[in-house]
Short mmCIF file of C-alpha atoms in Angstrom, two decimals:
data_model
loop_
_atom_site.label_atom_id
_atom_site.label_comp_id
_atom_site.label_asym_id
_atom_site.label_seq_id
_atom_site.Cartn_x
_atom_site.Cartn_y
_atom_site.Cartn_z
CA ILE A 14 -11.12 -26.51 11.96
CA VAL A 15 -15.32 -25.93 11.97
CA ALA A 16 -15.49 -27.39 8.53
CA LEU A 17 -13.53 -30.51 9.88
CA THR A 18 -14.80 -31.35 12.76
CA LEU A 19 -18.31 -29.37 13.70
CA THR A 20 -19.67 -29.60 10.92
CA PRO A 21 -19.89 -33.06 10.10
CA ALA A 22 -21.65 -33.79 13.51
CA LEU A 23 -24.71 -31.33 12.50
CA CYS A 24 -24.65 -32.31 9.31
CA ALA A 25 -25.06 -36.51 10.83
CA THR A 26 -27.99 -34.72 13.75
CA LEU A 27 -29.68 -32.39 11.07
CA LEU A 28 -29.51 -35.00 7.84
CA LYS A 29 -32.32 -37.43 7.60
CA PRO A 30 -32.52 -40.31 4.95
CA ILE A 31 -34.56 -39.85 2.16
CA ASP A 32 -38.54 -41.24 1.72
CA ARG A 33 -38.83 -41.95 -1.50
CA GLN A 34 -42.47 -42.34 -0.73
CA GLN A 35 -42.98 -39.25 0.60
CA LYS A 36 -44.74 -36.80 -1.09
CA PRO A 37 -42.74 -34.13 -2.84
CA VAL A 38 -42.03 -31.49 -0.43
CA GLY A 39 -44.09 -28.22 -1.10
CA GLY A 40 -44.40 -24.50 -0.63
CA PHE A 41 -41.61 -22.03 -1.06
CA PHE A 42 -39.18 -25.03 -0.79
CA GLY A 43 -40.60 -27.64 -3.08
CA TRP A 44 -40.76 -23.97 -5.84
CA PHE A 45 -37.11 -23.00 -5.23
CA ASN A 46 -35.97 -26.91 -5.90
CA ARG A 47 -38.04 -27.05 -8.98
CA VAL A 48 -36.49 -23.61 -9.98
CA PHE A 49 -33.18 -25.52 -9.66
CA ASP A 50 -33.50 -28.73 -10.76
CA GLY A 51 -34.97 -26.73 -13.60
CA ALA A 52 -32.06 -23.74 -14.07
CA THR A 53 -29.07 -26.79 -13.10
CA ASN A 54 -30.64 -28.72 -16.80
CA ARG A 55 -30.64 -26.15 -18.89
CA TYR A 56 -27.04 -25.33 -17.36
CA GLN A 57 -26.35 -29.01 -17.99
CA SER A 58 -27.32 -27.98 -21.74
CA GLY A 59 -25.71 -25.27 -22.37
CA LEU A 60 -22.01 -27.16 -20.60
CA THR A 61 -22.63 -29.18 -23.86
CA LYS A 62 -22.06 -27.09 -26.46
CA ILE A 63 -20.23 -25.17 -24.72
CA LEU A 64 -17.16 -27.82 -24.34
CA ALA A 65 -17.81 -28.51 -27.62
CA ARG A 66 -16.50 -25.27 -29.15
CA THR A 67 -13.73 -25.13 -26.26
CA GLY A 68 -11.02 -22.95 -28.55
CA ARG A 69 -13.82 -20.24 -29.13
CA TYR A 70 -14.38 -19.60 -25.47
CA MET A 71 -10.63 -19.53 -24.19
CA LEU A 72 -11.04 -17.03 -27.15
CA ILE A 73 -13.54 -15.34 -24.91
CA TYR A 74 -11.21 -14.99 -21.49
CA GLY A 75 -8.45 -14.23 -23.47
CA MET A 76 -9.97 -10.71 -24.54
CA LEU A 77 -11.90 -10.74 -20.26
CA VAL A 78 -7.60 -10.80 -19.16
CA ILE A 79 -7.18 -8.17 -21.92
CA GLY A 80 -9.77 -6.41 -20.78
CA LEU A 81 -8.99 -6.62 -17.29
CA GLY A 82 -5.75 -5.38 -17.95
CA TYR A 83 -7.41 -2.21 -19.12
CA LEU A 84 -9.58 -1.24 -16.79
CA PHE A 85 -6.81 -2.17 -13.60
CA THR A 86 -4.69 0.90 -15.03
CA LYS A 87 -7.83 2.80 -15.16
CA LEU A 88 -8.23 2.17 -11.46
CA PRO A 89 -7.63 4.99 -9.10
CA THR A 90 -4.92 4.70 -6.48
CA SER A 91 -4.71 5.83 -3.21
CA PHE A 92 -3.34 4.38 0.34
CA LEU A 93 -6.35 4.62 2.25
CA PRO A 94 -9.80 5.93 1.87
CA ASP A 95 -11.01 9.04 3.35
CA GLU A 96 -12.82 8.31 6.26
CA ASP A 97 -15.56 10.86 7.75
CA MET A 98 -14.63 10.73 10.77
CA GLY A 99 -17.06 13.47 12.69
CA THR A 100 -13.92 16.11 12.47
CA MET A 101 -12.97 18.72 10.15
CA PHE A 102 -10.16 21.28 10.64
CA THR A 103 -10.51 25.55 9.06
CA GLN A 104 -6.85 27.14 9.05
CA MET A 105 -6.25 30.64 7.95
CA VAL A 106 -3.20 32.39 7.47
CA LEU A 107 -3.23 36.25 7.71
CA PRO A 108 -0.12 38.65 5.95
CA GLN A 109 2.52 38.38 8.03
CA GLY A 110 3.22 41.51 10.14
CA ALA A 111 -0.79 41.26 10.58
CA SER A 112 -1.71 41.56 14.08
CA GLN A 113 -3.70 39.52 16.79
CA GLU A 114 -6.67 41.79 16.64
CA ARG A 115 -7.25 41.36 12.93
CA SER A 116 -6.59 37.56 13.59
CA ILE A 117 -9.40 37.69 16.06
CA GLU A 118 -12.02 39.26 13.97
CA VAL A 119 -11.26 37.07 10.57
CA MET A 120 -11.99 34.10 13.04
CA GLY A 121 -15.41 35.02 14.21
CA VAL A 122 -16.26 35.31 10.61
CA ILE A 123 -14.86 31.52 10.30
CA GLU A 124 -16.87 30.44 13.54
CA ASP A 125 -19.99 32.78 12.27
CA TYR A 126 -20.15 30.19 8.69
CA LEU A 127 -19.74 27.64 10.49
CA MET A 128 -22.18 28.07 13.37
CA ILE A 129 -24.74 29.41 11.36
CA ASP A 130 -24.83 28.41 7.49
CA GLU A 131 -23.48 24.86 8.44
CA ALA A 132 -25.82 24.26 11.91
CA GLU A 133 -27.39 21.07 10.21
CA ASN A 134 -24.12 20.03 9.95
CA VAL A 135 -21.63 21.33 12.86
CA GLU A 136 -22.11 20.68 16.76
CA SER A 137 -19.56 22.84 17.67
CA VAL A 138 -16.26 25.15 17.00
CA PHE A 139 -13.19 25.49 19.08
CA THR A 140 -10.69 28.23 17.80
CA VAL A 141 -6.94 29.08 18.56
CA ILE A 142 -4.93 32.47 17.35
CA GLY A 143 -1.37 31.95 17.42
CA PHE A 144 -1.55 28.23 16.21
CA SER A 145 -1.31 26.23 13.18
CA PHE A 146 0.04 23.38 11.71
CA SER A 147 1.95 25.78 8.79
CA GLY A 148 3.42 27.52 12.52
CA ASN A 149 2.78 29.67 15.02
CA GLY A 150 2.42 33.43 15.24
CA GLN A 151 0.16 36.10 15.61
CA ASN A 152 -0.94 35.79 12.14
CA ASN A 153 -2.34 32.07 12.06
CA GLY A 154 -4.86 30.33 13.87
CA ILE A 155 -6.85 26.95 13.38
CA ALA A 156 -10.74 25.79 14.16
CA PHE A 157 -11.64 22.63 15.44
CA VAL A 158 -14.94 22.03 13.64
CA ARG A 159 -16.86 19.03 15.70
CA LEU A 160 -19.39 17.64 13.20
CA LYS A 161 -22.36 15.77 14.37
CA GLY A 162 -23.70 12.53 14.89
CA TRP A 163 -23.41 9.99 11.88
CA ASP A 164 -27.09 9.07 12.28
CA GLN A 165 -28.36 12.78 12.19
CA ARG A 166 -25.86 13.28 8.73
CA THR A 167 -26.96 10.61 5.86
CA ARG A 168 -27.11 12.67 3.23
CA ASP A 169 -24.09 12.78 0.81
CA ASP A 170 -24.63 16.41 0.63
CA GLN A 171 -23.46 15.91 4.77
CA HIS A 172 -20.60 14.28 4.76
CA VAL A 173 -17.22 15.96 5.78
CA LYS A 174 -15.78 16.11 2.87
CA ALA A 175 -18.98 17.92 1.63
CA VAL A 176 -19.11 20.49 4.42
CA ALA A 177 -15.42 21.06 3.75
CA GLY A 178 -16.12 21.77 0.39
CA ARG A 179 -18.64 23.91 0.38
CA ALA A 180 -16.72 25.47 3.50
CA MET A 181 -13.72 26.51 0.62
CA GLY A 182 -16.26 28.35 -1.16
CA ALA A 183 -17.21 30.21 1.23
CA PHE A 184 -13.85 31.37 2.78
CA SER A 185 -12.37 32.12 -0.45
CA GLN A 186 -14.71 35.01 0.18
CA ILE A 187 -12.62 36.37 2.49
CA ASN A 188 -9.83 39.09 1.27
CA GLU A 189 -8.01 39.83 4.25
CA ALA A 190 -6.28 35.58 4.82
CA PHE A 191 -5.96 32.64 3.33
CA VAL A 192 -8.80 30.20 4.69
CA PHE A 193 -8.97 26.45 4.14
CA ALA A 194 -11.03 24.03 5.48
CA PHE A 195 -9.82 20.07 4.93
CA VAL A 196 -10.24 16.59 6.33
CA PRO A 197 -8.04 15.07 8.39
CA PRO A 198 -6.42 12.06 7.54
CA ALA A 199 -7.15 8.56 7.76
CA ILE A 200 -4.41 7.94 9.59
CA MET A 201 -3.60 10.73 12.42
CA GLU A 202 0.33 10.16 13.13
CA LEU A 203 0.60 10.20 9.10
CA GLY A 204 0.00 13.86 8.92
CA THR A 205 -2.20 16.47 9.32
CA ALA A 206 -4.32 16.49 6.57
CA SER A 207 -5.89 14.27 3.68
CA GLY A 208 -4.51 14.11 0.45
CA PHE A 209 -0.67 14.41 -0.66
CA ASN A 210 2.54 15.46 1.02
CA PHE A 211 5.14 16.91 -0.86
CA GLN A 212 8.26 18.01 0.23
CA LEU A 213 10.48 20.32 -2.60
CA GLN A 214 13.72 19.87 -1.90
CA ASP A 215 16.56 22.57 -2.76
CA LEU A 216 19.51 19.72 -3.73
CA ALA A 217 21.92 21.45 -5.44
CA GLY A 218 22.14 24.19 -2.49
CA GLN A 219 20.44 26.98 -4.63
CA GLY A 220 19.17 29.01 -1.42
CA HIS A 221 16.24 29.97 0.47
CA GLU A 222 15.45 32.78 -2.17
CA ALA A 223 16.00 30.79 -4.87
CA LEU A 224 13.98 27.70 -3.23
CA MET A 225 11.03 29.75 -2.51
CA ASN A 226 10.79 30.79 -6.27
CA ALA A 227 11.01 27.08 -7.15
CA ARG A 228 7.81 26.73 -4.75
CA ASN A 229 5.71 29.58 -6.73
CA GLN A 230 6.58 28.11 -9.66
CA LEU A 231 4.95 25.02 -8.39
CA LEU A 232 2.06 26.36 -7.01
CA GLY A 233 1.57 28.54 -9.82
CA MET A 234 1.59 25.29 -12.32
CA ALA A 235 -0.63 23.42 -9.95
CA ALA A 236 -3.09 25.60 -10.03
CA GLN A 237 -4.19 25.65 -13.62
CA ASP A 238 -3.62 21.41 -13.35
CA PRO A 239 -7.09 20.83 -13.56
CA ARG A 240 -6.39 17.27 -11.56
CA LEU A 241 -5.01 19.22 -7.95
CA ALA A 242 -7.28 20.88 -6.30
CA GLY A 243 -6.42 22.85 -2.59
CA VAL A 244 -2.22 23.01 -3.56
CA ARG A 245 -1.13 24.75 -0.91
CA PRO A 246 2.03 25.55 0.98
CA ASN A 247 2.51 24.22 4.81
CA GLY A 248 4.43 26.46 6.67
CA LEU A 249 5.04 30.58 7.51
CA SER A 250 6.31 32.88 4.46
CA ASP A 251 8.87 35.22 4.43
CA ALA A 252 8.58 38.08 7.09
CA PRO A 253 10.51 41.37 7.97
CA GLN A 254 12.93 40.86 10.14
CA PHE A 255 14.94 42.98 12.18
CA LYS A 256 18.76 41.88 12.34
CA ILE A 257 21.21 43.13 14.51
CA ASP A 258 25.09 43.03 13.28
CA ILE A 259 27.46 42.50 15.80
CA ASP A 260 31.05 43.78 14.33
CA GLN A 261 33.01 41.84 16.58
CA PRO A 262 36.77 43.27 16.27
CA LYS A 263 35.23 45.64 17.49
CA ALA A 264 33.63 44.97 20.28
CA MET A 265 36.71 43.00 21.70
CA ALA A 266 38.28 45.99 20.61
CA LEU A 267 36.06 48.32 23.31
CA GLY A 268 36.53 45.48 25.53
CA VAL A 269 33.33 43.72 25.47
CA SER A 270 32.86 39.82 25.21
CA LEU A 271 30.15 37.77 23.51
CA ASP A 272 28.78 36.32 25.90
CA ASP A 273 28.18 39.31 27.41
CA ILE A 274 26.06 41.13 24.81
CA ASN A 275 24.47 37.51 24.42
CA SER A 276 22.73 37.67 28.19
CA THR A 277 21.93 41.43 27.68
CA PHE A 278 19.93 40.72 24.70
CA ALA A 279 18.59 37.57 26.05
CA THR A 280 17.31 39.37 29.36
CA ALA A 281 16.44 42.70 27.23
CA TRP A 282 13.83 40.83 24.38
CA ALA A 283 12.94 37.74 27.13
CA PRO A 284 12.46 37.34 30.63
CA THR A 285 15.88 35.34 32.16
CA TYR A 286 14.94 32.78 35.48
CA VAL A 287 17.47 34.03 38.13
CA ASN A 288 15.65 33.23 41.70
CA ASP A 289 12.93 32.16 43.99
CA PHE A 290 11.44 33.77 46.55
CA VAL A 291 8.83 32.38 49.17
CA ASP A 292 5.31 34.56 49.49
CA ARG A 293 2.98 33.43 51.93
CA GLY A 294 4.24 29.91 52.19
CA ARG A 295 4.37 28.77 48.50
CA VAL A 296 7.82 28.80 45.92
CA LYS A 297 7.55 31.41 43.31
CA ARG A 298 10.12 32.28 40.22
CA VAL A 299 12.10 35.98 39.40
CA TYR A 300 12.51 36.14 35.89
CA VAL A 301 14.29 39.97 34.66
CA GLN A 302 13.28 41.87 31.80
CA ALA A 303 13.48 44.80 30.28
CA ASP A 304 10.58 47.43 30.79
CA ALA A 305 8.35 47.71 28.08
CA PRO A 306 8.55 51.25 26.73
CA TYR A 307 12.39 50.42 26.51
CA ARG A 308 11.88 47.13 24.27
CA MET A 309 9.43 47.70 22.21
CA MET A 310 11.26 49.95 18.79
CA PRO A 311 13.82 49.36 17.15
CA LYS A 312 15.76 52.88 18.31
CA ASP A 313 15.26 51.48 21.84
CA LEU A 314 18.50 49.75 20.97
CA SER A 315 20.29 53.01 21.56
CA TYR A 316 18.69 52.54 25.73
CA TRP A 317 21.20 49.56 26.04
CA TYR A 318 24.89 49.30 26.90
CA VAL A 319 26.76 46.32 27.99
CA LYS A 320 29.31 46.53 30.59
CA ASN A 321 33.28 45.88 29.40
CA ASN A 322 36.17 44.17 31.42
CA GLN A 323 37.06 47.14 32.36
CA GLY A 324 33.68 48.39 34.11
CA GLU A 325 32.55 50.78 31.66
CA MET A 326 29.48 51.07 29.73
CA VAL A 327 29.27 50.79 25.69
CA PRO A 328 26.33 51.19 24.67
CA PHE A 329 25.10 48.58 21.58
CA THR A 330 25.14 51.44 19.09
CA ALA A 331 29.02 51.24 19.09
CA PHE A 332 29.69 48.03 18.14
CA SER A 333 26.46 46.52 16.09
CA SER A 334 24.31 48.13 13.25
CA VAL A 335 20.88 46.90 11.96
CA ARG A 336 18.79 46.20 9.18
CA TRP A 337 15.41 44.96 7.98
CA VAL A 338 15.36 42.00 6.13
CA TYR A 339 13.46 39.06 5.08
CA GLY A 340 13.24 35.57 5.79
CA SER A 341 11.77 32.64 6.83
CA PRO A 342 10.47 32.37 10.26
CA LYS A 343 10.93 28.41 10.31
CA LEU A 344 13.82 26.44 8.32
CA GLU A 345 13.13 23.01 7.31
CA ARG A 346 15.58 20.15 6.38
CA TYR A 347 14.15 17.00 4.55
CA ASN A 348 16.37 14.14 4.50
CA GLY A 349 19.35 16.47 4.96
CA ALA A 350 18.36 18.49 2.71
CA PRO A 351 16.59 22.15 3.00
CA SER A 352 12.64 21.59 1.74
CA VAL A 353 9.25 23.15 1.98
CA GLN A 354 6.22 21.04 2.04
CA ILE A 355 3.20 21.29 -0.48
CA LEU A 356 -0.21 19.75 0.87
CA GLY A 357 -2.94 19.66 -1.50
CA GLN A 358 -5.83 16.39 -2.86
CA ALA A 359 -6.83 15.37 -5.94
CA ARG A 360 -9.77 17.24 -7.98
CA SER A 361 -13.64 15.39 -7.55
CA GLY A 362 -13.46 11.70 -9.17
CA LEU A 363 -9.99 11.38 -9.18
CA SER A 364 -7.72 9.83 -6.02
CA SER A 365 -4.63 10.59 -4.42
CA GLY A 366 -2.63 8.03 -7.12
CA ASP A 367 -3.92 10.80 -9.82
CA ALA A 368 -2.38 13.78 -7.92
CA MET A 369 0.66 12.32 -7.23
CA GLN A 370 1.20 11.54 -10.73
CA ALA A 371 0.14 15.70 -11.43
CA MET A 372 2.78 16.95 -8.86
CA SER A 373 5.69 14.41 -10.23
CA GLU A 374 5.15 16.01 -13.97
CA LEU A 375 4.53 19.07 -12.46
CA ALA A 376 7.97 18.98 -10.41
CA ALA A 377 9.68 17.50 -13.69
CA LYS A 378 9.57 21.35 -15.38
CA LEU A 379 11.30 22.88 -12.63
CA PRO A 380 14.76 24.39 -12.92
CA ASP A 381 18.01 21.86 -12.23
CA GLY A 382 18.96 21.21 -8.81
CA PHE A 383 15.30 21.13 -7.15
CA GLY A 384 14.53 17.66 -6.55
CA PHE A 385 10.99 16.45 -4.44
CA GLN A 386 9.85 13.11 -2.05
CA TRP A 387 6.74 12.34 -0.74
CA SER A 388 6.23 12.06 2.76
CA GLY A 389 3.05 10.89 5.28
CA MET A 390 0.63 8.88 3.29
CA SER A 391 1.93 9.97 0.18
CA LEU A 392 4.99 7.78 1.24
CA GLN A 393 3.39 4.78 2.08
CA GLU A 394 0.91 5.46 -0.65
CA LYS A 395 4.26 5.18 -2.83
CA GLN A 396 6.02 2.07 -1.48
CA SER A 397 2.54 0.07 -0.48
CA GLY A 398 2.19 0.57 -4.94
CA ASP A 399 5.63 -0.71 -5.21
CA GLN A 400 5.11 -3.99 -3.18
CA ALA A 401 1.14 -4.87 -4.49
CA PRO A 402 2.35 -6.66 -7.21
CA VAL A 403 5.33 -8.80 -5.57
CA LEU A 404 1.94 -9.65 -2.86
CA TYR A 405 -0.06 -10.77 -5.74
CA ALA A 406 2.18 -12.89 -7.20
CA LEU A 407 3.11 -14.09 -3.96
CA SER A 408 -0.11 -15.16 -3.17
CA ILE A 409 -0.84 -16.95 -7.12
CA LEU A 410 2.05 -18.95 -6.10
CA VAL A 411 1.02 -19.88 -2.80
CA VAL A 412 -1.95 -21.61 -3.77
CA PHE A 413 -0.56 -23.10 -7.27
CA LEU A 414 1.94 -24.77 -5.10
CA CYS A 415 -0.53 -25.94 -3.01
CA LEU A 416 -2.66 -27.26 -5.70
CA ALA A 417 0.64 -28.81 -8.05
CA ALA A 418 1.02 -30.95 -4.30
CA LEU A 419 -3.12 -31.44 -4.16
CA TYR A 420 -3.06 -32.72 -7.37
CA GLU A 421 0.77 -34.25 -7.68
CA SER A 422 0.46 -32.55 -11.64
CA TRP A 423 2.35 -28.99 -12.12
CA SER A 424 -0.70 -29.04 -15.01
CA VAL A 425 -3.68 -29.65 -13.46
CA PRO A 426 -3.47 -26.71 -11.10
CA PHE A 427 -3.89 -24.27 -13.94
CA ALA A 428 -7.36 -25.22 -14.89
CA VAL A 429 -7.80 -24.21 -11.18
CA MET A 430 -5.84 -20.85 -11.23
CA MET A 431 -6.71 -19.85 -14.62
CA VAL A 432 -10.15 -18.43 -13.06
CA VAL A 433 -8.20 -16.14 -11.02
CA PRO A 434 -8.86 -13.30 -13.40
CA LEU A 435 -11.96 -13.65 -13.49
CA GLY A 436 -12.07 -12.93 -10.17
CA ILE A 437 -10.14 -10.38 -10.14
CA LEU A 438 -12.55 -8.49 -13.44
CA GLY A 439 -15.54 -8.50 -11.05
CA ALA A 440 -13.67 -6.68 -8.42
CA VAL A 441 -12.11 -4.00 -10.35
CA VAL A 442 -15.56 -3.47 -12.38
CA PHE A 443 -17.72 -2.65 -9.16
CA ALA A 444 -14.31 -0.20 -7.67
CA ILE A 445 -14.39 1.66 -10.94
CA GLY A 446 -18.45 1.42 -10.94
CA ARG A 447 -18.91 2.99 -7.24
CA GLU A 448 -15.78 5.06 -7.94
CA LEU A 449 -13.29 4.04 -5.89
CA SER A 450 -9.91 3.25 -5.90
CA ASN A 451 -7.16 0.35 -5.40
CA ASP A 452 -5.66 1.34 -1.80
CA VAL A 453 -5.10 -1.18 0.73
CA TYR A 454 -8.47 -2.63 1.45
CA PHE A 455 -9.52 -2.94 -2.04
CA GLN A 456 -5.86 -5.55 -2.20
CA VAL A 457 -7.03 -7.17 0.93
CA GLY A 458 -9.93 -7.72 -1.09
CA LEU A 459 -8.68 -8.78 -4.45
CA LEU A 460 -6.04 -11.38 -1.73
CA THR A 461 -9.49 -12.56 -0.62
CA THR A 462 -11.16 -12.65 -4.39
CA ILE A 463 -8.18 -15.06 -5.45
CA GLY A 464 -8.30 -17.83 -2.41
CA LEU A 465 -12.53 -17.97 -2.71
CA ALA A 466 -12.59 -18.30 -6.29
CA SER A 467 -10.06 -21.17 -6.21
CA LYS A 468 -12.44 -22.85 -4.16
CA ASN A 469 -14.98 -22.72 -6.21
CA ALA A 470 -12.64 -23.80 -9.45
CA ILE A 471 -11.43 -26.90 -7.24
CA LEU A 472 -14.36 -27.93 -6.20
CA ILE A 473 -15.05 -28.86 -9.81
CA VAL A 474 -12.05 -29.95 -10.85
CA GLU A 475 -11.23 -32.14 -8.56
CA PHE A 476 -14.59 -34.13 -9.41
CA ALA A 477 -14.26 -33.95 -11.96
CA ARG A 478 -10.40 -35.43 -12.35
CA SER A 479 -11.41 -38.29 -10.43
CA LEU A 480 -14.36 -39.27 -12.48
CA HIS A 481 -11.90 -39.27 -15.24
CA GLN A 482 -9.63 -41.44 -13.27
CA GLN A 483 -12.32 -43.99 -12.04
CA GLY A 484 -13.23 -44.33 -16.87
CA GLN A 485 -15.28 -42.11 -17.59
CA ASP A 486 -14.73 -40.17 -20.50
CA LEU A 487 -13.53 -36.68 -20.05
CA VAL A 488 -16.23 -34.14 -21.21
CA SER A 489 -18.99 -36.20 -19.28
CA ALA A 490 -17.04 -36.14 -16.56
CA THR A 491 -16.13 -32.65 -16.48
CA ILE A 492 -20.19 -32.00 -17.23
CA ASP A 493 -21.04 -34.67 -14.32
CA ALA A 494 -18.64 -32.70 -11.70
CA ALA A 495 -19.86 -29.23 -12.81
CA LYS A 496 -24.03 -30.20 -12.41
CA LEU A 497 -23.30 -31.79 -9.45
CA ARG A 498 -20.98 -28.87 -7.56
CA LEU A 499 -23.13 -26.50 -9.35
CA ARG A 500 -25.41 -26.28 -6.02
CA PRO A 501 -23.08 -26.34 -3.49
CA ILE A 502 -21.05 -23.25 -5.99
CA ILE A 503 -24.62 -21.22 -5.99
CA MET A 504 -25.51 -21.13 -2.23
CA THR A 505 -22.11 -21.29 -0.76
CA SER A 506 -20.85 -18.25 -2.72
CA LEU A 507 -24.16 -16.27 -2.22
CA ALA A 508 -24.10 -16.68 1.75
CA PHE A 509 -20.81 -15.01 1.13
CA MET A 510 -21.91 -12.77 -0.57
CA LEU A 511 -24.95 -11.82 1.30
CA GLY A 512 -22.50 -11.83 4.03
CA VAL A 513 -19.97 -8.64 2.60
CA THR A 514 -23.10 -6.83 1.80
CA PRO A 515 -23.60 -4.65 4.64
CA LEU A 516 -19.94 -3.60 4.54
CA VAL A 517 -20.55 -2.44 0.39
CA LEU A 518 -23.65 -0.39 1.94
CA SER A 519 -22.25 0.55 5.54
CA THR A 520 -22.06 4.44 6.01
CA GLY A 521 -21.01 6.38 8.61
CA ALA A 522 -17.99 5.92 11.14
CA GLY A 523 -15.46 3.31 9.02
CA SER A 524 -17.86 2.93 5.91
CA GLY A 525 -14.40 4.21 3.27
CA SER A 526 -12.84 1.43 4.81
CA GLN A 527 -15.68 -1.06 4.65
CA ASN A 528 -16.92 -0.07 1.21
CA ALA A 529 -13.08 -0.70 -0.21
CA ILE A 530 -13.12 -4.24 1.00
CA GLY A 531 -16.54 -5.20 0.36
CA THR A 532 -17.55 -4.24 -2.83
CA GLY A 533 -14.25 -5.80 -4.33
CA VAL A 534 -14.78 -9.08 -2.69
CA PHE A 535 -18.36 -8.54 -3.84
CA GLY A 536 -17.70 -8.18 -7.33
CA GLY A 537 -15.05 -10.61 -7.60
CA MET A 538 -16.98 -13.50 -6.05
CA LEU A 539 -20.13 -12.35 -7.59
CA SER A 540 -17.71 -12.70 -11.40
CA ALA A 541 -16.15 -15.80 -10.24
CA THR A 542 -19.15 -17.55 -9.09
CA VAL A 543 -20.97 -17.11 -12.57
CA LEU A 544 -18.16 -17.02 -14.78
CA ALA A 545 -16.30 -19.86 -13.13
CA ILE A 546 -19.10 -22.62 -13.41
CA PHE A 547 -19.36 -21.86 -17.43
CA PHE A 548 -15.33 -21.12 -17.91
CA VAL A 549 -14.26 -23.26 -15.10
CA PRO A 550 -15.22 -26.94 -17.32
CA VAL A 551 -13.75 -25.19 -19.96
CA PHE A 552 -10.06 -25.05 -18.72
CA PHE A 553 -10.04 -28.14 -17.14
CA VAL A 554 -10.79 -30.21 -20.42
CA VAL A 555 -8.27 -28.02 -22.19
CA VAL A 556 -5.72 -27.93 -19.76
CA TYR A 557 -6.22 -32.06 -19.34
CA ARG A 558 -5.66 -32.61 -23.37
CA LEU A 559 -2.82 -31.07 -23.65
CA LYS A 560 -1.71 -33.59 -20.88
CA GLU A 561 -2.65 -36.34 -22.18
CA LYS A 562 -0.68 -34.93 -25.57
CA LYS A 563 1.90 -34.54 -23.60
CA LYS A 564 2.54 -38.37 -22.65
CA PRO A 565 4.44 -40.37 -24.18
#
């Protein structure tokens, strides 16, 4: 809208007629014009030689496309880039049955390291005993770590991932507990940690013990895989449980109902709300519970009696038996099947897509009857990766149809569309050079590159086609069009690349997404500009010659 309305008005206001008798422009602008005019003349001379050997340059173009395909397969995949949001989590798990005092002691060691050894980077630490993302229990704990502002953490070794990596090395020396530090995901609603979310499922109903054995086997293989790091179960380990078996036929024979048994249990070992009372003008609740000395040990069960239907007191030992078992404090199901969640991430230099591929290969080695699915951000990454080719194809198709309508031809648009791989090549090369991955932001940058590369090609093709239709020779029309359109192509592309440069160099909050989209667009625009000014004339000449050969 601005180009069609405001720009013509500005041109009429700012542009002045050229005075042929006026002295040439001096200073920087004069120097720039002379340098650019000289470069334009050399470009015209070089383009004349290129158009005399179109076959050779079409072969070079084919090699570039093949190279693009190879590099694209080497580009790591992910869903979203890891962001430094100024926070970090540290979670600890002690052996089952560990006391709260031991948990407090280990948490003190964690807090001392963060506040003393990482004092340059850590602002504050908030610790909680008895709670973690894996589950609740006195042997669990978590520390919420707030880092200092991004303006105080400008070095690479002060990034949240670097801080978490050092913390993992220090916490590995704690023998009393399993402690790990991790970075929150880019979208908090899609998980609790960055990396992958893996759900191991018991599809054949082999039981909890078989599922735990498969989990341990998978964790063992993951620990040996060089592509994976920090692979861990996200759940509570099996713990000793005091199980009371009720002999229902015997209880019924003694006249004891199951409701009375359950209510007695609930009142003895957990408080039961029974009433309210008014104390000094305030309503307070009344809870009934067994006195502490009579509910602390397994043998205390012998102190408890249940009234039967004849009003007699029957001891629990008359219709129950007790035993110790091992079991999971929390049973999980995913999509209807028993499952355990496994979290982890890729080694440094690799992406979450590489880690997901590694986990898929390891899961294939498990015994029959076990499967897996992805959840959280890993599920979104899998789905977005499957949709990406469709989105690229749809984008290219829309551009092609618009060009076909513009030129009223099915062949001429190919001269424009063939420049798209040249733009994508630069985006992929720059992404690999900066160790970025093929994530959602990079894909947005690719779609932007497709449109911008096509725009530059249109500037040449449209003018060359107009000159050729006016009777000018095909090659000379193409050379004249490329020469006249060179300056607007260079200037607009340079302005756009300078505009996205802050995204390429961004640091601090949100820099991951900004670097991803800025690097892709900058690299794609650079290659599309540098290569297109030479290859688009070749494409136009080749396509137009093929079109004219097909005419009767």
